[in-house]
Amino acid sequence: MNIHTPSSKKQDKYKTINLHGVLEGSGNADRLPTVLLVAHYDAMSGIPGLSYGADSNGSGAVALLELMRIFQRLFSSSNKPEYNIAFLLSGSAKLNYFGTKKWLEEMRESSKFPYLNQVESVICLDSIASQSSNLYIHISKPPKEGSANHQLIQHLKEAATEFGSSAEHIHKKIALAHSKLAWEHEQFAMSKMAGMTISSLENHKAPIRTSALDTRSSVTSQVLTQNIHVIGEAVARYIFSLSSNDSAKQVTVLDADLAVQRSMVKAWLDLLTSEPRAAQLLKPTSSLLISMEQAFQRYLQSVSRTTYTCDTRDPEFVLYDPVLDTMHVYSVKPAVFDLFLAVVIGAYLGVVYLLSLVSSILVGWYFVGEAVFVKNRIKFYY
């Protein structure tokens, strides 16, 4: 059996798209402390054409988009906090967080976003819609008591408990000897920025992160809505400097018109899983990217869309087209098969001949026996 498919072609002009925007707090935004919320939107599996990534990382992108809407309303009120919240939706994260890496390199060399020098904590959202509502806070370095990360972790644990789930932090050092990073916050940690990754997955090696079975039916908007509420509530309490005393635990910032809308979560989740999001399939003109960019422009300030390409001389990775081919299968019968078939047919005919021969002999003996029997009976009577 021979299988023929068209030859794959190298993508020489692959482009990664990042979306970035900010909600400016009360006061001089360039000098205000900033919390950076990050999620990536691409997916990966062994079959690029089936890489829908509902949980990894459709759920993280949905959470980022919904938190943008909620905090935009919060920052539009008269009680605006003295904090900036920046949002980054990165691409090519499944390729060792390439989009995040390039964005950080650009930010270090540019003065376009001066408030990024005031980032106190980076919160990355990755796979937060598994069947369990428990959250794991992955960190590369144990936070000092009283630091931004320490306070955020405490708020996350308290909010999770109040909403009927749980949150625990997991410390894992960055494996510099490995070519691939485990979580997105590690890119920021390598740039001396304190951060964490919030996930429903306890281990970065969970198979669902690169599975073609990570489809829309594998996640529920109810669990995702609850986890978004926990994360948003923790961030809100932090930027409003609500302490962790008993009275503050009863305060719910995200309620009424600031609550997470399950219908919005479901709509974004349906959109993100309506097409495969493998890196080589996402084009700059993708309707999905355009829809997410429009959401950024609607809710945020200083929105930017940045495009990055690989180094042509020493690329970090190489992608190929096409990923969907027509497979032609030809079944060829070898000469051995014909010989085998002839032997089988010959054996069959031989068996039939022997059976017919034996049958004729048996019939002959039967009639001879009958004749002898009749002859003996006649002799007996006479």
mmCIF file of C-alpha atoms in Angstrom:
data_model
loop_
_atom_site.group_PDB
_atom_site.id
_atom_site.type_symbol
_atom_site.label_atom_id
_atom_site.label_comp_id
_atom_site.label_asym_id
_atom_site.label_seq_id
_atom_site.Cartn_x
_atom_site.Cartn_y
_atom_site.Cartn_z
ATOM 1 C CA MET A 1 0.000 0.000 0.000
ATOM 2 C CA ASN A 2 1.450 3.363 -1.018
ATOM 3 C CA ILE A 3 0.278 6.679 0.411
ATOM 4 C CA HIS A 4 0.968 9.943 -1.418
ATOM 5 C CA THR A 5 0.390 13.470 -0.064
ATOM 6 C CA PRO A 6 1.487 16.851 -1.440
ATOM 7 C CA SER A 7 4.831 18.143 -0.209
ATOM 8 C CA SER A 8 4.707 20.545 2.735
ATOM 9 C CA LYS A 9 6.007 24.035 2.098
ATOM 10 C CA LYS A 10 7.961 26.094 4.572
ATOM 11 C CA GLN A 11 6.286 29.272 5.821
ATOM 12 C CA ASP A 12 8.897 31.929 5.170
ATOM 13 C CA LYS A 13 6.827 34.899 6.319
ATOM 14 C CA TYR A 14 5.108 33.641 9.444
ATOM 15 C CA LYS A 15 3.820 36.508 11.609
ATOM 16 C CA THR A 16 2.893 36.591 15.281
ATOM 17 C CA ILE A 17 0.290 39.109 16.434
ATOM 18 C CA ASN A 18 0.086 40.563 19.952
ATOM 19 C CA LEU A 19 -2.635 42.856 21.291
ATOM 20 C CA HIS A 20 -1.925 45.244 24.132
ATOM 21 C CA GLY A 21 -3.875 47.935 25.969
ATOM 22 C CA VAL A 22 -4.252 49.591 29.360
ATOM 23 C CA LEU A 23 -6.768 51.024 31.799
ATOM 24 C CA GLU A 24 -5.201 54.074 33.420
ATOM 25 C CA GLY A 25 -5.804 54.713 37.086
ATOM 26 C CA SER A 26 -6.366 57.940 38.959
ATOM 27 C CA GLY A 27 -3.336 60.230 38.782
ATOM 28 C CA ASN A 28 -0.247 60.285 36.591
ATOM 29 C CA ALA A 29 -0.507 56.950 34.768
ATOM 30 C CA ASP A 30 3.221 56.877 33.992
ATOM 31 C CA ARG A 31 4.021 56.806 37.697
ATOM 32 C CA LEU A 32 1.219 54.607 39.000
ATOM 33 C CA PRO A 33 1.864 50.982 39.999
ATOM 34 C CA THR A 34 0.596 48.542 37.377
ATOM 35 C CA VAL A 35 -0.818 45.032 37.309
ATOM 36 C CA LEU A 36 -0.324 43.237 33.994
ATOM 37 C CA LEU A 37 -2.857 40.573 32.967
ATOM 38 C CA VAL A 38 -1.649 38.200 30.244
ATOM 39 C CA ALA A 39 -3.135 35.345 28.223
ATOM 40 C CA HIS A 40 -2.274 33.707 24.918
ATOM 41 C CA TYR A 41 -4.812 32.757 22.281
ATOM 42 C CA ASP A 42 -3.143 30.073 20.140
ATOM 43 C CA ALA A 43 -3.520 26.304 20.552
ATOM 44 C CA MET A 44 -1.505 23.206 19.709
ATOM 45 C CA SER A 45 -1.985 19.486 19.136
ATOM 46 C CA GLY A 46 -0.518 16.709 17.036
ATOM 47 C CA ILE A 47 -3.119 17.598 14.392
ATOM 48 C CA PRO A 48 -2.944 21.359 13.670
ATOM 49 C CA GLY A 49 -6.266 21.306 11.840
ATOM 50 C CA LEU A 50 -7.945 20.006 15.014
ATOM 51 C CA SER A 51 -6.223 22.352 17.481
ATOM 52 C CA TYR A 52 -9.265 24.086 18.963
ATOM 53 C CA GLY A 53 -7.767 24.502 22.450
ATOM 54 C CA ALA A 54 -11.002 25.211 24.314
ATOM 55 C CA ASP A 55 -9.317 25.063 27.712
ATOM 56 C CA SER A 56 -5.711 25.599 26.634
ATOM 57 C CA ASN A 57 -5.870 28.438 26.069
ATOM 58 C CA GLY A 58 -9.269 29.510 24.879
ATOM 59 C CA SER A 59 -10.350 29.799 28.512
ATOM 60 C CA GLY A 60 -7.455 32.120 29.364
ATOM 61 C CA ALA A 61 -8.199 34.399 26.409
ATOM 62 C CA VAL A 62 -11.911 34.481 27.304
ATOM 63 C CA ALA A 63 -11.041 35.384 30.899
ATOM 64 C CA LEU A 64 -8.806 38.241 29.751
ATOM 65 C CA LEU A 65 -11.497 39.635 27.436
ATOM 66 C CA GLU A 66 -14.200 39.457 30.114
ATOM 67 C CA LEU A 67 -11.945 41.038 32.755
ATOM 68 C CA MET A 68 -11.273 43.868 30.301
ATOM 69 C CA ARG A 69 -14.999 44.571 30.102
ATOM 70 C CA ILE A 70 -15.501 44.419 33.868
ATOM 71 C CA PHE A 71 -12.541 46.596 34.833
ATOM 72 C CA GLN A 72 -13.385 49.127 32.125
ATOM 73 C CA ARG A 73 -16.691 49.690 33.927
ATOM 74 C CA LEU A 74 -14.921 49.841 37.268
ATOM 75 C CA PHE A 75 -12.395 52.397 36.007
ATOM 76 C CA SER A 76 -15.191 54.469 34.459
ATOM 77 C CA SER A 77 -16.708 55.105 37.887
ATOM 78 C CA SER A 78 -15.843 58.034 40.119
ATOM 79 C CA ASN A 79 -14.031 55.688 42.504
ATOM 80 C CA LYS A 80 -11.110 54.969 40.186
ATOM 81 C CA PRO A 81 -8.159 53.182 41.860
ATOM 82 C CA GLU A 82 -4.633 54.555 41.896
ATOM 83 C CA TYR A 83 -3.461 51.618 39.812
ATOM 84 C CA ASN A 84 -3.079 50.858 36.129
ATOM 85 C CA ILE A 85 -4.198 47.518 34.744
ATOM 86 C CA ALA A 86 -2.506 46.523 31.497
ATOM 87 C CA PHE A 87 -3.678 43.672 29.275
ATOM 88 C CA LEU A 88 -1.597 41.570 26.885
ATOM 89 C CA LEU A 89 -3.031 38.963 24.516
ATOM 90 C CA SER A 90 -0.030 37.151 23.087
ATOM 91 C CA GLY A 91 0.440 34.868 20.100
ATOM 92 C CA SER A 92 2.663 31.854 19.400
ATOM 93 C CA ALA A 93 2.777 30.971 23.083
ATOM 94 C CA LYS A 94 2.765 27.283 22.201
ATOM 95 C CA LEU A 95 6.082 27.953 20.466
ATOM 96 C CA ASN A 96 7.923 28.667 23.712
ATOM 97 C CA TYR A 97 5.976 31.892 24.316
ATOM 98 C CA PHE A 98 7.508 33.539 21.270
ATOM 99 C CA GLY A 99 5.021 36.430 21.180
ATOM 100 C CA THR A 100 5.612 37.269 24.843
ATOM 101 C CA LYS A 101 9.376 37.102 24.406
ATOM 102 C CA LYS A 102 9.332 39.485 21.436
ATOM 103 C CA TRP A 103 6.959 41.855 23.220
ATOM 104 C CA LEU A 104 9.260 42.055 26.241
ATOM 105 C CA GLU A 105 12.250 42.729 24.006
ATOM 106 C CA GLU A 106 10.370 45.570 22.318
ATOM 107 C CA MET A 107 9.207 47.048 25.624
ATOM 108 C CA ARG A 108 12.764 47.127 26.962
ATOM 109 C CA GLU A 109 13.939 49.052 23.915
ATOM 110 C CA SER A 110 10.942 51.374 23.631
ATOM 111 C CA SER A 111 9.570 54.197 25.759
ATOM 112 C CA LYS A 112 6.079 53.812 24.299
ATOM 113 C CA PHE A 113 4.643 52.386 27.530
ATOM 114 C CA PRO A 114 6.571 53.975 30.426
ATOM 115 C CA TYR A 115 4.125 52.671 33.039
ATOM 116 C CA LEU A 116 5.373 49.148 32.337
ATOM 117 C CA ASN A 117 8.411 50.060 34.412
ATOM 118 C CA GLN A 118 6.014 50.245 37.348
ATOM 119 C CA VAL A 119 4.618 46.712 36.974
ATOM 120 C CA GLU A 120 4.234 45.156 40.415
ATOM 121 C CA SER A 121 2.918 41.793 39.289
ATOM 122 C CA VAL A 122 2.222 39.863 36.096
ATOM 123 C CA ILE A 123 -0.771 37.512 36.177
ATOM 124 C CA CYS A 124 -0.868 34.978 33.346
ATOM 125 C CA LEU A 125 -4.070 33.027 32.702
ATOM 126 C CA ASP A 126 -3.713 29.547 31.241
ATOM 127 C CA SER A 127 -6.241 26.681 31.096
ATOM 128 C CA ILE A 128 -8.706 27.753 33.784
ATOM 129 C CA ALA A 129 -11.838 25.902 32.631
ATOM 130 C CA SER A 130 -11.281 22.277 33.547
ATOM 131 C CA GLN A 131 -14.103 20.298 35.156
ATOM 132 C CA SER A 132 -12.713 21.162 38.587
ATOM 133 C CA SER A 133 -13.075 24.727 39.854
ATOM 134 C CA ASN A 134 -9.861 24.477 41.883
ATOM 135 C CA LEU A 135 -7.101 26.878 40.886
ATOM 136 C CA TYR A 136 -3.335 26.472 41.062
ATOM 137 C CA ILE A 137 -1.061 29.505 41.296
ATOM 138 C CA HIS A 138 2.274 28.666 39.690
ATOM 139 C CA ILE A 139 5.226 30.798 40.752
ATOM 140 C CA SER A 140 8.951 30.630 40.020
ATOM 141 C CA LYS A 141 10.081 32.196 43.273
ATOM 142 C CA PRO A 142 8.401 32.254 46.697
ATOM 143 C CA PRO A 143 7.104 35.806 47.206
ATOM 144 C CA LYS A 144 8.294 37.892 50.110
ATOM 145 C CA GLU A 145 5.709 38.621 52.748
ATOM 146 C CA GLY A 146 3.951 41.879 51.981
ATOM 147 C CA SER A 147 5.022 41.919 48.325
ATOM 148 C CA ALA A 148 2.512 42.336 45.500
ATOM 149 C CA ASN A 149 2.615 38.655 44.592
ATOM 150 C CA HIS A 150 2.164 37.641 48.220
ATOM 151 C CA GLN A 151 -0.883 39.880 48.633
ATOM 152 C CA LEU A 152 -2.419 38.737 45.348
ATOM 153 C CA ILE A 153 -1.992 35.086 46.287
ATOM 154 C CA GLN A 154 -3.704 35.731 49.611
ATOM 155 C CA HIS A 155 -6.583 37.513 47.891
ATOM 156 C CA LEU A 156 -6.911 34.659 45.395
ATOM 157 C CA LYS A 157 -7.094 32.061 48.152
ATOM 158 C CA GLU A 158 -9.665 34.062 50.097
ATOM 159 C CA ALA A 159 -11.842 34.754 47.058
ATOM 160 C CA ALA A 160 -11.704 31.112 45.970
ATOM 161 C CA THR A 161 -12.801 29.949 49.414
ATOM 162 C CA GLU A 162 -15.663 32.448 49.507
ATOM 163 C CA PHE A 163 -16.956 31.290 46.121
ATOM 164 C CA GLY A 164 -16.859 27.592 46.979
ATOM 165 C CA SER A 165 -13.578 26.534 45.381
ATOM 166 C CA SER A 166 -9.940 26.514 46.422
ATOM 167 C CA ALA A 167 -6.604 27.948 45.343
ATOM 168 C CA GLU A 168 -3.106 26.854 46.227
ATOM 169 C CA HIS A 169 0.277 28.035 45.061
ATOM 170 C CA ILE A 170 2.928 25.767 43.565
ATOM 171 C CA HIS A 171 6.565 26.771 43.483
ATOM 172 C CA LYS A 172 8.628 25.565 40.536
ATOM 173 C CA LYS A 173 12.009 26.945 39.591
ATOM 174 C CA ILE A 174 12.674 27.875 35.978
ATOM 175 C CA ALA A 175 14.460 25.009 34.228
ATOM 176 C CA LEU A 176 17.074 27.044 32.381
ATOM 177 C CA ALA A 177 18.672 23.861 31.049
ATOM 178 C CA HIS A 178 15.497 23.035 29.120
ATOM 179 C CA SER A 179 14.834 24.612 25.759
ATOM 180 C CA LYS A 180 11.132 25.106 26.507
ATOM 181 C CA LEU A 181 9.594 27.053 29.373
ATOM 182 C CA ALA A 182 6.822 25.526 31.456
ATOM 183 C CA TRP A 183 4.547 28.543 32.017
ATOM 184 C CA GLU A 184 4.181 31.988 30.474
ATOM 185 C CA HIS A 185 5.111 33.915 33.625
ATOM 186 C CA GLU A 186 8.613 32.447 33.349
ATOM 187 C CA GLN A 187 9.305 34.723 30.372
ATOM 188 C CA PHE A 188 8.567 37.697 32.619
ATOM 189 C CA ALA A 189 10.549 36.241 35.520
ATOM 190 C CA MET A 190 13.589 36.035 33.248
ATOM 191 C CA SER A 191 13.113 39.779 32.643
ATOM 192 C CA LYS A 192 13.100 40.450 36.411
ATOM 193 C CA MET A 193 9.326 40.912 36.584
ATOM 194 C CA ALA A 194 7.474 39.185 39.419
ATOM 195 C CA GLY A 195 4.596 37.110 38.188
ATOM 196 C CA MET A 196 2.460 33.998 38.373
ATOM 197 C CA THR A 197 0.385 31.729 36.163
ATOM 198 C CA ILE A 198 -3.122 30.859 37.317
ATOM 199 C CA SER A 199 -4.385 27.551 35.971
ATOM 200 C CA SER A 200 -6.757 24.695 36.710
ATOM 201 C CA LEU A 201 -3.884 22.367 35.858
ATOM 202 C CA GLU A 202 -1.526 21.272 38.586
ATOM 203 C CA ASN A 203 1.271 20.338 36.195
ATOM 204 C CA HIS A 204 2.488 22.013 33.007
ATOM 205 C CA LYS A 205 2.874 18.568 31.416
ATOM 206 C CA ALA A 206 -0.877 17.881 31.506
ATOM 207 C CA PRO A 207 -1.813 16.158 28.207
ATOM 208 C CA ILE A 208 -4.808 18.441 27.644
ATOM 209 C CA ARG A 209 -2.465 21.352 26.844
ATOM 210 C CA THR A 210 -1.517 19.749 23.527
ATOM 211 C CA SER A 211 -4.524 17.557 22.825
ATOM 212 C CA ALA A 212 -6.875 17.496 19.844
ATOM 213 C CA LEU A 213 -9.558 16.408 22.333
ATOM 214 C CA ASP A 214 -9.520 19.848 23.971
ATOM 215 C CA THR A 215 -12.744 20.897 22.265
ATOM 216 C CA ARG A 216 -15.723 23.071 23.171
ATOM 217 C CA SER A 217 -17.578 20.123 24.700
ATOM 218 C CA SER A 218 -14.743 19.507 27.170
ATOM 219 C CA VAL A 219 -15.259 22.773 29.069
ATOM 220 C CA THR A 220 -18.244 24.402 30.729
ATOM 221 C CA SER A 221 -18.963 28.107 30.822
ATOM 222 C CA GLN A 222 -20.170 27.724 34.421
ATOM 223 C CA VAL A 223 -16.752 26.675 35.763
ATOM 224 C CA LEU A 224 -14.987 29.273 33.638
ATOM 225 C CA THR A 225 -17.350 32.009 34.831
ATOM 226 C CA GLN A 226 -16.683 31.149 38.471
ATOM 227 C CA ASN A 227 -12.912 31.124 38.011
ATOM 228 C CA ILE A 228 -12.992 34.472 36.204
ATOM 229 C CA HIS A 229 -14.986 35.863 39.122
ATOM 230 C CA VAL A 230 -12.394 34.611 41.625
ATOM 231 C CA ILE A 231 -9.486 36.102 39.663
ATOM 232 C CA GLY A 232 -11.241 39.404 39.017
ATOM 233 C CA GLU A 233 -12.307 39.748 42.642
ATOM 234 C CA ALA A 234 -8.756 39.125 43.872
ATOM 235 C CA VAL A 235 -7.279 41.719 41.502
ATOM 236 C CA ALA A 236 -9.970 44.252 42.421
ATOM 237 C CA ARG A 237 -9.322 43.820 46.139
ATOM 238 C CA TYR A 238 -5.616 44.252 45.559
ATOM 239 C CA ILE A 239 -5.797 47.470 43.520
ATOM 240 C CA PHE A 240 -8.229 48.970 46.050
ATOM 241 C CA SER A 241 -5.884 47.966 48.888
ATOM 242 C CA LEU A 242 -8.468 45.937 50.768
ATOM 243 C CA SER A 243 -6.622 44.265 53.612
ATOM 244 C CA SER A 244 -7.056 40.618 54.544
ATOM 245 C CA ASN A 245 -8.918 41.246 57.781
ATOM 246 C CA ASP A 246 -12.236 39.708 58.696
ATOM 247 C CA SER A 247 -14.354 42.660 57.600
ATOM 248 C CA ALA A 248 -12.706 42.874 54.187
ATOM 249 C CA LYS A 249 -13.452 39.240 53.515
ATOM 250 C CA GLN A 250 -17.138 40.105 53.362
ATOM 251 C CA VAL A 251 -16.606 42.773 50.683
ATOM 252 C CA THR A 252 -17.466 41.749 47.124
ATOM 253 C CA VAL A 253 -16.217 44.263 44.584
ATOM 254 C CA LEU A 254 -17.445 42.522 41.440
ATOM 255 C CA ASP A 255 -21.181 42.378 41.965
ATOM 256 C CA ALA A 256 -24.286 43.844 40.319
ATOM 257 C CA ASP A 257 -23.278 45.449 37.002
ATOM 258 C CA LEU A 258 -19.629 44.520 37.622
ATOM 259 C CA ALA A 259 -20.356 40.802 37.850
ATOM 260 C CA VAL A 260 -19.025 38.312 35.323
ATOM 261 C CA GLN A 261 -21.638 37.728 32.632
ATOM 262 C CA ARG A 262 -21.961 34.065 31.769
ATOM 263 C CA SER A 263 -23.551 34.915 28.415
ATOM 264 C CA MET A 264 -20.465 36.930 27.426
ATOM 265 C CA VAL A 265 -18.168 34.136 28.562
ATOM 266 C CA LYS A 266 -20.119 31.596 26.521
ATOM 267 C CA ALA A 267 -20.151 33.835 23.438
ATOM 268 C CA TRP A 268 -16.383 34.381 23.498
ATOM 269 C CA LEU A 269 -15.749 30.700 24.172
ATOM 270 C CA ASP A 270 -17.934 29.712 21.215
ATOM 271 C CA LEU A 271 -16.084 32.157 18.967
ATOM 272 C CA LEU A 272 -12.614 31.036 20.017
ATOM 273 C CA THR A 273 -13.460 27.375 19.464
ATOM 274 C CA SER A 274 -15.217 27.918 16.138
ATOM 275 C CA GLU A 275 -11.956 27.374 14.238
ATOM 276 C CA PRO A 276 -8.602 25.699 14.919
ATOM 277 C CA ARG A 277 -6.002 28.072 16.370
ATOM 278 C CA ALA A 278 -2.716 26.355 15.564
ATOM 279 C CA ALA A 279 0.011 28.945 15.021
ATOM 280 C CA GLN A 280 0.451 28.133 11.331
ATOM 281 C CA LEU A 281 -3.280 28.583 10.699
ATOM 282 C CA LEU A 282 -3.743 31.995 12.339
ATOM 283 C CA LYS A 283 -3.270 34.768 9.804
ATOM 284 C CA PRO A 284 -3.005 38.504 10.595
ATOM 285 C CA THR A 285 -6.327 39.031 8.802
ATOM 286 C CA SER A 286 -8.110 36.318 10.805
ATOM 287 C CA SER A 287 -11.664 37.286 11.760
ATOM 288 C CA LEU A 288 -10.944 36.024 15.275
ATOM 289 C CA LEU A 289 -7.995 38.395 15.704
ATOM 290 C CA ILE A 290 -10.037 41.260 14.286
ATOM 291 C CA SER A 291 -12.872 40.573 16.761
ATOM 292 C CA MET A 292 -10.495 40.498 19.722
ATOM 293 C CA GLU A 293 -8.768 43.678 18.551
ATOM 294 C CA GLN A 294 -12.140 45.426 18.348
ATOM 295 C CA ALA A 295 -12.821 44.389 21.951
ATOM 296 C CA PHE A 296 -9.465 45.878 22.994
ATOM 297 C CA GLN A 297 -10.292 49.149 21.253
ATOM 298 C CA ARG A 298 -13.728 49.256 22.840
ATOM 299 C CA TYR A 299 -12.651 48.738 26.437
ATOM 300 C CA LEU A 300 -9.016 49.897 26.719
ATOM 301 C CA GLN A 301 -6.775 52.876 26.132
ATOM 302 C CA SER A 302 -3.510 53.066 24.190
ATOM 303 C CA VAL A 303 -4.329 49.895 22.266
ATOM 304 C CA SER A 304 -1.565 48.577 20.052
ATOM 305 C CA ARG A 305 -1.305 45.654 17.664
ATOM 306 C CA THR A 306 2.260 44.466 17.227
ATOM 307 C CA THR A 307 3.557 42.039 14.619
ATOM 308 C CA TYR A 308 6.675 39.922 15.014
ATOM 309 C CA THR A 309 8.557 37.615 12.678
ATOM 310 C CA CYS A 310 11.283 35.049 13.216
ATOM 311 C CA ASP A 311 14.916 35.755 12.530
ATOM 312 C CA THR A 312 15.440 34.525 8.973
ATOM 313 C CA ARG A 313 19.052 33.531 9.612
ATOM 314 C CA ASP A 314 18.524 31.700 12.896
ATOM 315 C CA PRO A 315 14.775 31.127 13.380
ATOM 316 C CA GLU A 316 13.451 29.998 16.753
ATOM 317 C CA PHE A 317 11.107 27.603 14.960
ATOM 318 C CA VAL A 318 10.012 26.608 11.459
ATOM 319 C CA LEU A 319 6.404 26.083 10.381
ATOM 320 C CA TYR A 320 5.184 24.302 7.272
ATOM 321 C CA ASP A 321 2.166 24.353 4.964
ATOM 322 C CA PRO A 322 -0.190 22.789 4.133
ATOM 323 C CA VAL A 323 -1.594 21.246 7.273
ATOM 324 C CA LEU A 324 -4.686 19.844 5.540
ATOM 325 C CA ASP A 325 -4.022 17.516 2.598
ATOM 326 C CA THR A 326 -5.994 15.131 0.437
ATOM 327 C CA MET A 327 -4.687 11.628 0.972
ATOM 328 C CA HIS A 328 -4.578 9.261 -1.993
ATOM 329 C CA VAL A 329 -4.294 5.566 -1.185
ATOM 330 C CA TYR A 330 -3.482 2.971 -3.844
ATOM 331 C CA SER A 331 -3.727 -0.748 -3.099
ATOM 332 C CA VAL A 332 -1.273 -2.811 -5.174
ATOM 333 C CA LYS A 333 -1.462 -6.633 -5.305
ATOM 334 C CA PRO A 334 2.028 -8.199 -5.546
ATOM 335 C CA ALA A 335 2.881 -11.353 -7.600
ATOM 336 C CA VAL A 336 3.183 -13.338 -4.385
ATOM 337 C CA PHE A 337 -0.490 -12.687 -3.761
ATOM 338 C CA ASP A 338 -1.413 -14.160 -7.169
ATOM 339 C CA LEU A 339 0.724 -17.232 -6.477
ATOM 340 C CA PHE A 340 -0.846 -17.642 -3.066
ATOM 341 C CA LEU A 341 -4.319 -17.291 -4.566
ATOM 342 C CA ALA A 342 -3.518 -19.948 -7.219
ATOM 343 C CA VAL A 343 -2.333 -22.364 -4.524
ATOM 344 C CA VAL A 344 -5.489 -21.782 -2.491
ATOM 345 C CA ILE A 345 -7.734 -22.330 -5.521
ATOM 346 C CA GLY A 346 -5.781 -25.466 -6.522
ATOM 347 C CA ALA A 347 -6.025 -26.831 -2.997
ATOM 348 C CA TYR A 348 -9.734 -26.116 -2.962
ATOM 349 C CA LEU A 349 -10.304 -27.920 -6.280
ATOM 350 C CA GLY A 350 -8.157 -30.832 -5.093
ATOM 351 C CA VAL A 351 -10.229 -31.177 -1.943
ATOM 352 C CA VAL A 352 -13.450 -31.035 -3.980
ATOM 353 C CA TYR A 353 -12.101 -33.726 -6.352
ATOM 354 C CA LEU A 354 -11.078 -35.992 -3.480
ATOM 355 C CA LEU A 355 -14.441 -35.549 -1.806
ATOM 356 C CA SER A 356 -16.276 -36.422 -5.016
ATOM 357 C CA LEU A 357 -14.007 -39.443 -5.570
ATOM 358 C CA VAL A 358 -14.531 -40.703 -2.045
ATOM 359 C CA SER A 359 -18.260 -40.135 -2.380
ATOM 360 C CA SER A 360 -18.451 -42.170 -5.604
ATOM 361 C CA ILE A 361 -16.478 -45.025 -4.025
ATOM 362 C CA LEU A 362 -18.728 -45.048 -0.999
ATOM 363 C CA VAL A 363 -21.833 -45.053 -3.188
ATOM 364 C CA GLY A 364 -20.412 -47.959 -5.226
ATOM 365 C CA TRP A 365 -19.676 -49.963 -2.115
ATOM 366 C CA TYR A 366 -23.155 -49.218 -0.867
ATOM 367 C CA PHE A 367 -24.822 -50.671 -3.960
ATOM 368 C CA VAL A 368 -22.498 -53.701 -3.949
ATOM 369 C CA GLY A 369 -23.436 -54.330 -0.342
ATOM 370 C CA GLU A 370 -27.121 -54.036 -1.166
ATOM 371 C CA ALA A 371 -26.764 -56.512 -4.032
ATOM 372 C CA VAL A 372 -24.973 -59.068 -1.849
ATOM 373 C CA PHE A 373 -27.610 -58.651 0.824
ATOM 374 C CA VAL A 374 -30.464 -59.250 -1.635
ATOM 375 C CA LYS A 375 -28.699 -62.285 -3.119
ATOM 376 C CA ASN A 376 -28.260 -63.850 0.313
ATOM 377 C CA ARG A 377 -31.922 -63.296 1.150
ATOM 378 C CA ILE A 378 -32.994 -65.025 -2.057
ATOM 379 C CA LYS A 379 -30.797 -68.033 -1.258
ATOM 380 C CA PHE A 380 -32.336 -68.200 2.178
ATOM 381 C CA TYR A 381 -35.878 -68.480 0.854
ATOM 382 C CA TYR A 382 -35.019 -71.113 -1.701
#
